Coordinates of C-alpha atoms and ligand atoms in Angstrom, one line a residue:
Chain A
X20 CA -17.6 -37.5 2.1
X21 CA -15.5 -36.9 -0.9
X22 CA -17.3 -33.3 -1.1
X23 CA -16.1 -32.4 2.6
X24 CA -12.7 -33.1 1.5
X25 CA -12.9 -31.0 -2.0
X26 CA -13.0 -28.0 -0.9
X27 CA -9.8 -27.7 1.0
X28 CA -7.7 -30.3 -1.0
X29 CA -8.4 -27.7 -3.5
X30 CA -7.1 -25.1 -1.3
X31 CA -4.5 -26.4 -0.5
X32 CA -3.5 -27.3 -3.8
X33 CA -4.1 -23.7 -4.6
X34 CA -1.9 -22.7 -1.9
X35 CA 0.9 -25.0 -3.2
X36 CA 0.6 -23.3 -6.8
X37 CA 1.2 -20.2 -4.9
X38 CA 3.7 -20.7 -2.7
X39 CA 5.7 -22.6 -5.7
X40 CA 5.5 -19.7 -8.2
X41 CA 6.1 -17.1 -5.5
X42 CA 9.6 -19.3 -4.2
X43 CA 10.7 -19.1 -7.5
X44 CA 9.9 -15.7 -8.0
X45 CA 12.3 -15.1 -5.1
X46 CA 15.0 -15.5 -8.3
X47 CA 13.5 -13.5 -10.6
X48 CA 13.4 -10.2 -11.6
X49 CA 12.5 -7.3 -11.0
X50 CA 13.3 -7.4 -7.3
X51 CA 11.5 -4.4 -6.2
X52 CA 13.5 -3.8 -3.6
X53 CA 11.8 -1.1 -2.3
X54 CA 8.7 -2.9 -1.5
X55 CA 10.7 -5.1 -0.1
X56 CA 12.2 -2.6 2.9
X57 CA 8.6 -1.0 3.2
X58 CA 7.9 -4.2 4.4
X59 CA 10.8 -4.7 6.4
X60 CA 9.8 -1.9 8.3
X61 CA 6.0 -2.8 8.4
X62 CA 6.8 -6.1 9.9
X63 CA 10.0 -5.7 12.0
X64 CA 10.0 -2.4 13.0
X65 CA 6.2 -2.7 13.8
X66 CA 6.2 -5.9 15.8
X67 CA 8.8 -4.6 18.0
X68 CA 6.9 -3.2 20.8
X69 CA 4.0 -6.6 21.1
X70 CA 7.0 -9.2 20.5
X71 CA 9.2 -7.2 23.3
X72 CA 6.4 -7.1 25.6
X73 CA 5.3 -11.2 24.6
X74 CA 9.2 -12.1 24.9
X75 CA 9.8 -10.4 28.4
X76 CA 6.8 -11.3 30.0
X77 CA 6.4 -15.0 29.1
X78 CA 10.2 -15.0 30.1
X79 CA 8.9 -13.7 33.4
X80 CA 6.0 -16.1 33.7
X81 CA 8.4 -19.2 33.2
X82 CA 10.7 -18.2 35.8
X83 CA 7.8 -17.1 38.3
X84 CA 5.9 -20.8 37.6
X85 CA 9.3 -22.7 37.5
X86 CA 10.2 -21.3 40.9
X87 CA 8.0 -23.2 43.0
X88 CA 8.5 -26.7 41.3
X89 CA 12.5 -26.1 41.4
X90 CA 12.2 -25.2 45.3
X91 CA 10.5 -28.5 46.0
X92 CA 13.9 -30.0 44.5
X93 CA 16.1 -27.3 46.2
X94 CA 17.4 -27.0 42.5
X95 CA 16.6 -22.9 42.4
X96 CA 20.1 -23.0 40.8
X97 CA 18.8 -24.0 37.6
X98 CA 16.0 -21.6 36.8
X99 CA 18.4 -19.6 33.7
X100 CA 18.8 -22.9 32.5
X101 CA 14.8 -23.7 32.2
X102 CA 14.6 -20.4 31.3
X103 CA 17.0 -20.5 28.4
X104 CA 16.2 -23.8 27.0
X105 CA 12.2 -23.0 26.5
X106 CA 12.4 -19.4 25.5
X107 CA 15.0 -20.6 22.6
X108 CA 13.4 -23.4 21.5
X109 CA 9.9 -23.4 21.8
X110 CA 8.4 -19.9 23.7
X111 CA 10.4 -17.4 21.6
X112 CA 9.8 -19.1 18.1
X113 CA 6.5 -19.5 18.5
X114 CA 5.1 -17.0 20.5
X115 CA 6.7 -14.2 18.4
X116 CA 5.3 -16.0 15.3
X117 CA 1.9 -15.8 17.0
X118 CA 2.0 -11.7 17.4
X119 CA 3.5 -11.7 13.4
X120 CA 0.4 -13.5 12.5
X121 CA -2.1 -12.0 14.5
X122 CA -0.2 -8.5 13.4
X123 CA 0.8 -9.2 9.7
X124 CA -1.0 -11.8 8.4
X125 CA -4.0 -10.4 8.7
X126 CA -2.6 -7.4 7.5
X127 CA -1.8 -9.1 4.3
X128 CA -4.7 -10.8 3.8
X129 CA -6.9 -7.3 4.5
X130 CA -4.5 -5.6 2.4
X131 CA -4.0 -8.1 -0.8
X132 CA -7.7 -8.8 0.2
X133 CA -9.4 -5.6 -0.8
X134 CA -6.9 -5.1 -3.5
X135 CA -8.7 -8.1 -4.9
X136 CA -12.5 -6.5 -4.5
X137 CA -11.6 -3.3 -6.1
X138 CA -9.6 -4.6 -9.1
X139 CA -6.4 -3.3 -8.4
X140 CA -4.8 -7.2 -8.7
X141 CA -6.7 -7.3 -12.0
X142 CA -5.1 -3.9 -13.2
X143 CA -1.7 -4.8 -11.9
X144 CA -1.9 -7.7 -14.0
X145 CA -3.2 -5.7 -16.9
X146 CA -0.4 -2.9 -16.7
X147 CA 2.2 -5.4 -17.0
X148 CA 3.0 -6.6 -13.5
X149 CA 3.3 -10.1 -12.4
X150 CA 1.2 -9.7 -8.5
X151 CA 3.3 -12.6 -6.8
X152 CA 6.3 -10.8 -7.8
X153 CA 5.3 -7.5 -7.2
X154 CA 2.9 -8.4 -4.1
X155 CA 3.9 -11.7 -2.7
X156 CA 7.7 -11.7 -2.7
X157 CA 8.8 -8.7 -1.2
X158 CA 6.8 -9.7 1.5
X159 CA 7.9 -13.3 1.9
X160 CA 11.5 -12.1 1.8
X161 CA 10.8 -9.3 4.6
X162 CA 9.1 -11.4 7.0
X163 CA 11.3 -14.3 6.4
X164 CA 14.4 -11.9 6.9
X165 CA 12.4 -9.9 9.8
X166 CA 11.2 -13.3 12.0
X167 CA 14.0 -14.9 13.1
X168 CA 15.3 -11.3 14.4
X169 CA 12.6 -10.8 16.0
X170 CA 12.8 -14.2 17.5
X171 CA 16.4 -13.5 18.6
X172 CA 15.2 -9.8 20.3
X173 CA 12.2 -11.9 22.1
X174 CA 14.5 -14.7 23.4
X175 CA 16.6 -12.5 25.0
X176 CA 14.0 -10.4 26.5
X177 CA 12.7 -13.7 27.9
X178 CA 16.0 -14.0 29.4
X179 CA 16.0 -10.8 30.7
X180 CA 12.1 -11.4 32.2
X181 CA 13.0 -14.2 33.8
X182 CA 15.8 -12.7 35.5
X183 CA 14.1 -10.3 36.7
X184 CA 11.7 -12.7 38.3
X185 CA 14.4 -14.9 39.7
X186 CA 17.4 -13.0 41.4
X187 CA 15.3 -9.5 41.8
X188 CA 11.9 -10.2 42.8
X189 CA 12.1 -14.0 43.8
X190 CA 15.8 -14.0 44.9
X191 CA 16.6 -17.6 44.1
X192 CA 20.4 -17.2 42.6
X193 CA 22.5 -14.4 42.3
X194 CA 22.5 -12.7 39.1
X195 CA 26.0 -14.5 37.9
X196 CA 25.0 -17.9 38.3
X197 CA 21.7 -17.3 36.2
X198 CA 23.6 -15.9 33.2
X199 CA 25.9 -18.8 33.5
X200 CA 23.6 -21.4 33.7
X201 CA 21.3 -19.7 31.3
X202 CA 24.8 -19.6 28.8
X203 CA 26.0 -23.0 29.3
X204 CA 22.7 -24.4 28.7
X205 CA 22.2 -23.8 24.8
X206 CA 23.7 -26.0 23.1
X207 CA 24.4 -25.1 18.9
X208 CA 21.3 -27.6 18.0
X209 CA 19.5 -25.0 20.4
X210 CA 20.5 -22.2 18.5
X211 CA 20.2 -24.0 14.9
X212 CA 16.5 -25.3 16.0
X213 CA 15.6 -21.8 17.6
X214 CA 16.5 -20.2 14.0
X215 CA 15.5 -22.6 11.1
X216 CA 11.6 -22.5 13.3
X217 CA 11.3 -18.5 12.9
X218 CA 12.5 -19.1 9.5
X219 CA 9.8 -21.6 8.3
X220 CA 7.1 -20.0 10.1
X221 CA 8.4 -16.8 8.4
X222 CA 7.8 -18.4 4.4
X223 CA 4.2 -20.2 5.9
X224 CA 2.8 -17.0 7.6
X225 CA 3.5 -14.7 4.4
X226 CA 2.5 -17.3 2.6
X227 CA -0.9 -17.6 4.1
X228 CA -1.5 -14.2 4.4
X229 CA -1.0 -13.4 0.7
X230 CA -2.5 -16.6 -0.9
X231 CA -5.8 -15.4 1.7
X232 CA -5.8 -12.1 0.8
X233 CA -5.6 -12.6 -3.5
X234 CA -8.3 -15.6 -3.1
X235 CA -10.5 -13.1 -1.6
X236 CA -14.2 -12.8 -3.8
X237 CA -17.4 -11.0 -2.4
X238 CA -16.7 -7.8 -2.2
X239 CA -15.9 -6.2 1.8
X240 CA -16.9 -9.2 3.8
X241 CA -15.2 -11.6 1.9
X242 CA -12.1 -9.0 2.8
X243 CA -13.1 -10.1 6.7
X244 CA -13.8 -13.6 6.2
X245 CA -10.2 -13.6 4.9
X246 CA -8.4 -11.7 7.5
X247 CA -10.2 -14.2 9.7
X248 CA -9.0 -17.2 7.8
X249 CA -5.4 -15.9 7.1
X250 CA -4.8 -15.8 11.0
X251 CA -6.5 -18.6 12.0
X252 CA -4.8 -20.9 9.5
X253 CA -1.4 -19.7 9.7
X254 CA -1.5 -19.9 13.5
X255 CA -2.4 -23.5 13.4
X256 CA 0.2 -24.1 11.0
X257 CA 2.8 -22.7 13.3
X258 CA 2.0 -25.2 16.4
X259 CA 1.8 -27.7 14.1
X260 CA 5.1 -26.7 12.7
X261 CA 7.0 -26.1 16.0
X262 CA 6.2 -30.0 16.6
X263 CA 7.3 -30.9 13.6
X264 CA 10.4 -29.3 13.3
X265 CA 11.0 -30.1 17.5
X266 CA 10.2 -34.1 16.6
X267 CA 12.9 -33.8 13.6
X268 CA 15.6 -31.8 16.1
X269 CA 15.3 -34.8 18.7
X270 CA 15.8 -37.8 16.8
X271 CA 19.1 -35.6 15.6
Chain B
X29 CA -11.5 6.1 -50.0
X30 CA -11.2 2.8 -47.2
X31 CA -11.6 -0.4 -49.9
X32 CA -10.6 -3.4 -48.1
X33 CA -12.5 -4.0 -44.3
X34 CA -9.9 -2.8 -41.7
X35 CA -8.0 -6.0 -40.0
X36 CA -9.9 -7.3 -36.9
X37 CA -8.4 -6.2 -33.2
X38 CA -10.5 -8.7 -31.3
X39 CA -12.1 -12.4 -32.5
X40 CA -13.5 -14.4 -30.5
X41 CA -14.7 -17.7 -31.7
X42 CA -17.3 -19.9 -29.6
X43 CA -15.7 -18.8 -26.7
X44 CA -17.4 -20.4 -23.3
X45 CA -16.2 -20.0 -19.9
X46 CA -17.0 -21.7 -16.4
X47 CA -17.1 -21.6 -13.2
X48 CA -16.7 -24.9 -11.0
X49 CA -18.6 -26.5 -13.6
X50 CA -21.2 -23.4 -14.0
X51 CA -21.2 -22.2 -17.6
X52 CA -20.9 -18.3 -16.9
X53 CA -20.3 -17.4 -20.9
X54 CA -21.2 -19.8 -23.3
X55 CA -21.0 -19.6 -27.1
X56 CA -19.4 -15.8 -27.3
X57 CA -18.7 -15.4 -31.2
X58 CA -17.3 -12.0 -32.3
X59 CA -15.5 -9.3 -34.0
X60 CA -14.0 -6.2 -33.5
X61 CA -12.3 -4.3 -36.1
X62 CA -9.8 -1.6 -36.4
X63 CA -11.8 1.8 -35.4
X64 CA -14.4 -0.2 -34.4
X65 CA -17.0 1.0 -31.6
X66 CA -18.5 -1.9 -29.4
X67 CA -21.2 -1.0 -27.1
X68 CA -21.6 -4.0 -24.9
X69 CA -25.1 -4.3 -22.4
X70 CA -26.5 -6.3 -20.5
X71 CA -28.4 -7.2 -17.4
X72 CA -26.1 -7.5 -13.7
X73 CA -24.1 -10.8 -13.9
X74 CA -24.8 -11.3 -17.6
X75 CA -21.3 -11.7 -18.5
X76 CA -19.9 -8.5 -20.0
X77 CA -16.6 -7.4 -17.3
X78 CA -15.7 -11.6 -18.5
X79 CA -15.9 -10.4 -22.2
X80 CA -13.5 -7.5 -21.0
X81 CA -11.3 -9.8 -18.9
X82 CA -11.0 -12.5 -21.6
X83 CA -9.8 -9.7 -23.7
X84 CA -6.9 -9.3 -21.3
X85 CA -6.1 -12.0 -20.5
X86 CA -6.7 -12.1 -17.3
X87 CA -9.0 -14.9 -17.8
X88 CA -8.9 -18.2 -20.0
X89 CA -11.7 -19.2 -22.0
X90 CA -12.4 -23.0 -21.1
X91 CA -13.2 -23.4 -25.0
X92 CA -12.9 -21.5 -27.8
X93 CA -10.3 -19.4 -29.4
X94 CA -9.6 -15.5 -29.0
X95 CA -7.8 -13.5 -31.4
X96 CA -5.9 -10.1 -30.6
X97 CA -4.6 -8.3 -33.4
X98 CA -4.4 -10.9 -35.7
X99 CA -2.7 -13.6 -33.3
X100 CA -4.3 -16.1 -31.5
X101 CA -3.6 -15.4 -27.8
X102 CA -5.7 -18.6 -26.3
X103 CA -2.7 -20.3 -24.5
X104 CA -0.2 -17.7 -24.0
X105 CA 1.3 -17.7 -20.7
X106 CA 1.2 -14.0 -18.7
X107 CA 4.8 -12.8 -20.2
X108 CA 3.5 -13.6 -23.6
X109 CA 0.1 -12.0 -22.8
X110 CA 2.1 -8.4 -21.5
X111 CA 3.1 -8.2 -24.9
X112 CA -0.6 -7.8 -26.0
X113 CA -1.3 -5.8 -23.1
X114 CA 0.5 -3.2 -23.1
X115 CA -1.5 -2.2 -26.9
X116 CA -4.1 -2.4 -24.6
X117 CA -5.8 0.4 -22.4
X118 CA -8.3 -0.6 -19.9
X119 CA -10.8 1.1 -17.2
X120 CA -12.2 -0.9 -14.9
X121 CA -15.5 -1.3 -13.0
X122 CA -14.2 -0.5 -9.8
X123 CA -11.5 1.7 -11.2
X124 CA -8.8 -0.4 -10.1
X125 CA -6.0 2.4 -9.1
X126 CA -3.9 1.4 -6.7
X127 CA -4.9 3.5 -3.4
X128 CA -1.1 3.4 -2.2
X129 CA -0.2 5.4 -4.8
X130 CA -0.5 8.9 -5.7
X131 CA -2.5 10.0 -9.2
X132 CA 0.7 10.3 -10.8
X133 CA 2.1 7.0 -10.3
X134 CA -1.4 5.5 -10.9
X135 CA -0.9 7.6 -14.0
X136 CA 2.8 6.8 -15.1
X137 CA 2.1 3.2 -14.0
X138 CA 1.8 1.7 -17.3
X139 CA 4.3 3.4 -19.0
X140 CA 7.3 2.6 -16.2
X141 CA 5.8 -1.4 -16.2
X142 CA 4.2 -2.5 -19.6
X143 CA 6.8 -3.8 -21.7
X144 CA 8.4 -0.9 -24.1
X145 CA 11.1 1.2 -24.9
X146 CA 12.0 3.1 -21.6
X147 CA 11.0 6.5 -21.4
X148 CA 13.1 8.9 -20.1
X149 CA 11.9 10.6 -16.5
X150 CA 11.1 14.1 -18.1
X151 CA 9.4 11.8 -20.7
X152 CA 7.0 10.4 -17.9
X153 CA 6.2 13.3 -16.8
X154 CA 5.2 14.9 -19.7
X155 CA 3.3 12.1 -21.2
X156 CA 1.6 12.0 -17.5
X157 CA 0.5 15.9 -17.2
X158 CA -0.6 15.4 -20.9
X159 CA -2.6 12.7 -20.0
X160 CA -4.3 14.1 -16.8
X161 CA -4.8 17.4 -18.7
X162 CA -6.6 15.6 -21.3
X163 CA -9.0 14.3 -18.4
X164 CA -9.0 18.2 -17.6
X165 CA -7.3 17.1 -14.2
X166 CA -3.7 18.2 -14.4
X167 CA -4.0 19.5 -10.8
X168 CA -4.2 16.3 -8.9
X169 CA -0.5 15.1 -9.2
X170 CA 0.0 15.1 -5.7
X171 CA -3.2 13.2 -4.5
X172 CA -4.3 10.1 -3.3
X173 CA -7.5 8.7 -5.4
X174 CA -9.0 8.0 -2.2
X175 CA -9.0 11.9 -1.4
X176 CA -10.9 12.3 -5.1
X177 CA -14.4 12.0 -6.0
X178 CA -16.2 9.2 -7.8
X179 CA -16.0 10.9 -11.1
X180 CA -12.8 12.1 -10.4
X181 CA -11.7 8.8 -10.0
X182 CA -13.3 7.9 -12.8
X183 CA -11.7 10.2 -14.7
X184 CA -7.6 9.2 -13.7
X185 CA -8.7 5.9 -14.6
X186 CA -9.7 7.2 -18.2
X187 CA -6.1 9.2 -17.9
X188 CA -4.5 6.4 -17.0
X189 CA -5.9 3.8 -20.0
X190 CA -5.2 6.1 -22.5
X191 CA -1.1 7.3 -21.6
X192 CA 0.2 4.8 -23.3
X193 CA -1.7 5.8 -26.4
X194 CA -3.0 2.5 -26.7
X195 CA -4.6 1.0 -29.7
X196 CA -7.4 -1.0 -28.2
X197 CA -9.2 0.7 -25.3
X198 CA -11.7 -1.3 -23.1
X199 CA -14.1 0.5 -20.5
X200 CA -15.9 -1.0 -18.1
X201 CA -19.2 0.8 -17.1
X202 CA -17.8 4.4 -17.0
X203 CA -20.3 5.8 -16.2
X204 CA -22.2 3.7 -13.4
X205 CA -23.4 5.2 -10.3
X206 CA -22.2 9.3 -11.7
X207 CA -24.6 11.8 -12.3
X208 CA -26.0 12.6 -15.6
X209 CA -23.4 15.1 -15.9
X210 CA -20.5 14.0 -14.9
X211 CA -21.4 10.9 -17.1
X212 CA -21.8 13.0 -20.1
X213 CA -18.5 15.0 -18.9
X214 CA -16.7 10.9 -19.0
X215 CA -18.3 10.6 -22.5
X216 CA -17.1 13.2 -24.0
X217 CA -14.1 12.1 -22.8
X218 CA -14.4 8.1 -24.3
X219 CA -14.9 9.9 -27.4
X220 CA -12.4 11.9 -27.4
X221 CA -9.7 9.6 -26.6
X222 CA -11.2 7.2 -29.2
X223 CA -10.9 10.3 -32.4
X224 CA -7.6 11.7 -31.0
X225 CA -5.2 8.3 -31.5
X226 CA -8.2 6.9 -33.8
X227 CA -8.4 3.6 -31.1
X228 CA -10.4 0.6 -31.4
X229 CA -13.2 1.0 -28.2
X230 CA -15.3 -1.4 -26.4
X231 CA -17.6 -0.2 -23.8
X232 CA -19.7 -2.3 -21.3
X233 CA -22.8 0.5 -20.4
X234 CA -26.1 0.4 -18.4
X235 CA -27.2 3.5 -20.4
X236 CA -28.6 3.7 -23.2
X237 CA -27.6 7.4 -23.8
X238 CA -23.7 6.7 -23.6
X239 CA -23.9 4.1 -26.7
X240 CA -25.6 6.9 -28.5
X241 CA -22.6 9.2 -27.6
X242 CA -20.5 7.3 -28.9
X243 CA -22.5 6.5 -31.8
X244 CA -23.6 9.9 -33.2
X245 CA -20.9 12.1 -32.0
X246 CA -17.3 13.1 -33.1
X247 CA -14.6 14.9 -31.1
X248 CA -13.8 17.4 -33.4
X249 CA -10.0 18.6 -32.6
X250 CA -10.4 22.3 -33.9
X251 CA -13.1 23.9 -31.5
X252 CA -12.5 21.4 -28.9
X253 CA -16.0 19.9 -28.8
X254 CA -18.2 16.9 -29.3
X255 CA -19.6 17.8 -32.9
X256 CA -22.8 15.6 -34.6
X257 CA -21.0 12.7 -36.6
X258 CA -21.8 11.6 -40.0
X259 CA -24.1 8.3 -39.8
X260 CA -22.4 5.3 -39.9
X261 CA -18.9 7.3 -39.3
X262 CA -18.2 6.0 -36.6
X263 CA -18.9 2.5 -37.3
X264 CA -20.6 1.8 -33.8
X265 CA -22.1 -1.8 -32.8
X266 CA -24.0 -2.7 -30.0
X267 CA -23.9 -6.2 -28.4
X268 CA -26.7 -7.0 -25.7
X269 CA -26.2 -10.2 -23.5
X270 CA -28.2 -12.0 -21.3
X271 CA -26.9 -15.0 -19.1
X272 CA -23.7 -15.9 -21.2
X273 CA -25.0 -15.7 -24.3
X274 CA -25.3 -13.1 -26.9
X275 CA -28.6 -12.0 -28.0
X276 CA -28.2 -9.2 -30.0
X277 CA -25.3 -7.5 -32.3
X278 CA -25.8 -5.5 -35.0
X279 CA -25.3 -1.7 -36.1
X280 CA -27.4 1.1 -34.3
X281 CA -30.3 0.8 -36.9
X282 CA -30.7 -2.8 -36.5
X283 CA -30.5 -2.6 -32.6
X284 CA -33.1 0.0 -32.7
X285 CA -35.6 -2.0 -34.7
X286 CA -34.7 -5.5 -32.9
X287 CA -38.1 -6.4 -31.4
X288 CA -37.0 -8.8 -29.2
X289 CA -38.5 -7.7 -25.6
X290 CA -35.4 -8.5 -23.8
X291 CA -33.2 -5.7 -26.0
X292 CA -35.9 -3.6 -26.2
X293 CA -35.2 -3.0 -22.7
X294 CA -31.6 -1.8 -23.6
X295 CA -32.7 -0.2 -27.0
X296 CA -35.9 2.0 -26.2
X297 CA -35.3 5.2 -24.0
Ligands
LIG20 N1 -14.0 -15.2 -10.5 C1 -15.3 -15.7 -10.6 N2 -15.7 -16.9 -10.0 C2 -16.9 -17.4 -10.1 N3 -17.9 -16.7 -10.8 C3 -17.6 -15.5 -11.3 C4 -16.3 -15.0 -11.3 N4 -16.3 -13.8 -11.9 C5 -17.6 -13.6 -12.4 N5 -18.4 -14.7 -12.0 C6 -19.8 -14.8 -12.4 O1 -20.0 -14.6 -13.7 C7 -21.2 -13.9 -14.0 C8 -21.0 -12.7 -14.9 O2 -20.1 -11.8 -14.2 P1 -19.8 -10.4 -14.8 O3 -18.8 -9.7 -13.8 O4 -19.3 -10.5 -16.2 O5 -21.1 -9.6 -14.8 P2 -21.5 -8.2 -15.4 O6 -22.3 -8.4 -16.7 O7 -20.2 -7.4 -15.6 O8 -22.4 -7.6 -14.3 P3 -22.4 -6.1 -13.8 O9 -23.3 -5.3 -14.7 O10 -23.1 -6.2 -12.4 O11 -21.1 -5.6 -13.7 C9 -21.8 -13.6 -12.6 O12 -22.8 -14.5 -12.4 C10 -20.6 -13.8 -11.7 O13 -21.1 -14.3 -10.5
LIG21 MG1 -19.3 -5.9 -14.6

């Protein structure tokens, strides 16, 4: 029993270590600031086409399910509302965290990964460079800066989906009254809760990605048993996240 | 002329390391001294890239005490150890440059990181085209090590460990998997770089012919070449290991009469 439990109580103990030394590397120097942007674009610029497409469809898909259940109430009126409220709280968050995982997570991991097999972490350490600075922190810092605008581009495509769906295709409500309903419906705890999730999922995907890819060993497969890990993981920490942070935003 | 024995570079005393509990090195005792010429072998997994690693720091001995140039580096943290480092040159097994980077920043890596005096950018460059000349590669500026050959490769990372004219080099099987002459080609080179800045060496090999390179050979600065040294000039060791432990280490003559079968395997041609 105990020996079940070892192996990833030392993990995550590991993981802890990490994600300690590389928050307080966030305040240290050197910044390398141009890691940093490289990453920026990597991430941000990168994910824009999958987390468009995720945002406006799934927008789409809630007003095109919605519409039948709201008909039954002759409350068709509402559909920016349900619309709004989901993609901003839950749909956008999440879903766009999903495509940064499945996208750069991995990435990390493969990349930090087979930087481990071949020795470079080992050099960078040897030529005078701390890894978590040099490696770790410019991407925290980019995808935590990256996520939540990413979030903010895939909530409004949602919007924009499910318009679509509802006064062009579907006809429900006129254009106006979707806007306005969609507007009046996010309240600032909304807005707070739809910004602080991107933002923690931001620091636990980087996170995962980079502590997978430098605990890599065993040469080229390990490099894919990471990858495989660092997504897997850090995409069960973000649904586990969204409830957590959703359960603290209700009893607010 | 030399009275007094030159100051030891490396010590290590009982040094073990582990594993999760496995005992990986175990009882590691020795010295390295100031021109000194190390030849480690050794059979696959015996332990010699952890004699390396411990040497930089890059590992911690779970008992025992190392010495680097006289001071005992056992607990320093990784700022303290930079200090050390950067006296230190090092080549490693799988080469270790960064693929992102072009041969030249591979190259000038050290110099713009290690902790020194800042070079000036001319400065860099010179010290970098110097360096890549010496490997006889002062064309490659502009590439990326993954569009270079093994021994190619092999060869910035020599250009690379010695830029910062370091006093202690360490090389980690520079010769594997080359043929025989591009590995003589990379010896000349290790000897070279050891009789131009007169640097301590320790070399992890599979052949037997490379610690004889080292061993009987010179670089001799006026006609360019690898001349026949004096015996005992060069004050070459050889250190053979097997599982963790250290079986043999002695001077050329004593490693070529050892009759234990084990480093007979390493010795005998
Ligand atoms: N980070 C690590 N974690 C666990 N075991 C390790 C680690 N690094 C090395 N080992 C183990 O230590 C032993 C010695 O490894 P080392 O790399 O020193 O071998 P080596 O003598 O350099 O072999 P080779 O000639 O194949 O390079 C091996 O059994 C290896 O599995
Ligand atoms: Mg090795």
């Amino acid at each position: 029993m105990l020996d079940i439990l070892k192996r990833p109580v030392y993990t995550f103990q590991e993981f802890v270590l990490l994600s300690i030394s590389a928050l307080r590397g966030v305040f240290r120097k050197p910044a390398y600031w141009g890691d940093t942007v490289i990453q920026m674009d990597l991430i941000g610029v990168g994910s824009l086409p999958v987390v468009s497409l995720t945002g406006f469809f799934s927008g789409a898909v809630m007003a095109l399910q919605m519409a039948r259940a709201l008909q039954t109430y002759g409350a068709t009126s509402q559909v920016g509302k349900i619309v709004a409220i989901t993609m901003v709280r839950e749909m956008g968050p999440v879903l766009t965290a999903l495509m940064v995982a499945g996208r750069n997570s991995s990435g990390m991991a493969s990349e930090l990964g087979s930087m481990k097999v071949t020795e470079q972490i080992d050099a960078m350490r040897a030529l005078g460079t701390d890894p978590v600075l040099k490696l770790v922190k410019p991407r925290l810092i980019a995808t935590a800066t990256v996520l939540p605008l990413l979030t903010i581009l895939a909530d409004f495509l949602g919007l924009v989906g499910g318009w679509i769906v509802a006064c062009v295709l579907l006809q429900l409500t006129p254009g106006a009254q979707y806007w306005d309903t969609a507007w009046r419906a996010i309240e600032y705890n909304d807005i707070a809760q739809g910004l602080i999730k991107p933002f923690c999922f931001a620091i636990v995907l980087s996170l995962v990605g980079c502590y997978y890819g430098l605990q890599t060993t065993g040469g080229t497969q390990g490099v894919g048993r990471s990858t495989t890990q660092a997504v897997v993981v850090a995409s069960v920490w973000v649904v586990i996240l969204t409830f957590i942070i959703g359960r603290i935003f209700t009893k607010l | 002329m030399t009275t007094a024995a030159p100051e030891p570079v490396i010590q290590f005393e009982d040094v073990c390391l582990s594993f999760g509990g496995e005992c990986v090195l175990d009882g590691i005792a020795f010295e390295v001294r100031r021109g000194d010429t190390l030849v480690i072998q050794g059979a696959a997994a015996s332990g010699k890239t952890l004699i390396l690693k411990l040497s930089l720091g890059l590992l911690r001995p779970t008992r025992g005490r190392i010495r680097l140039f006289g001071e005992d580096v056992t607990d320093y943290t990784d700022s303290q150890w930079n200090d050390v480092r950067a006296r230190i040159g090092v080549l490693f097994q799988e080469g270790g440059l960064f693929d992102s980077l072009t041969v030249e920043e591979n190259v000038a890596y050290p110099l713009l990181n290690q902790k020194r005096a800042p070079l000036s950018e001319e400065e860099v460059r010179r010290r970098v085209q110097e360096s890549l000349d010496f490997v006889e590669l002062g064309h490659t500026l502009e590439k990326y090590p993954s569009e270079l050959s093994g021994g190619m490769r092999r060869r910035v990372g020599i250009a690379r460990a010695i830029v910062t004219q370091p006093e202690l080099l360490l090389y980690d099987s520079p010769t594997a998997g080359l043929d025989p002459i591009t590995a003589t080609t990379i010896m000349a080179l290790i000897v070279k770089g050891r009789d131009v800045h007169h640097a301590t060496t320790v070399m992890v090999t599979h052949r037997h012919q490379d610690g004889e390179i080292l061993d009987r050979y010179r670089y001799d600065a006026a006609t360019g070449r690898l001349v026949p040294a004096e015996p005992g000039t060069t004050r070459t060791r050889y250190m053979v290991l097997r599982e963790g432990r250290i079986v043999f280490l002695g001077t050329p003559a004593e490693f070529d009469a050892c009759e234990d079968p084990y480093v007979r395997k390493f010795s005998s041609r």
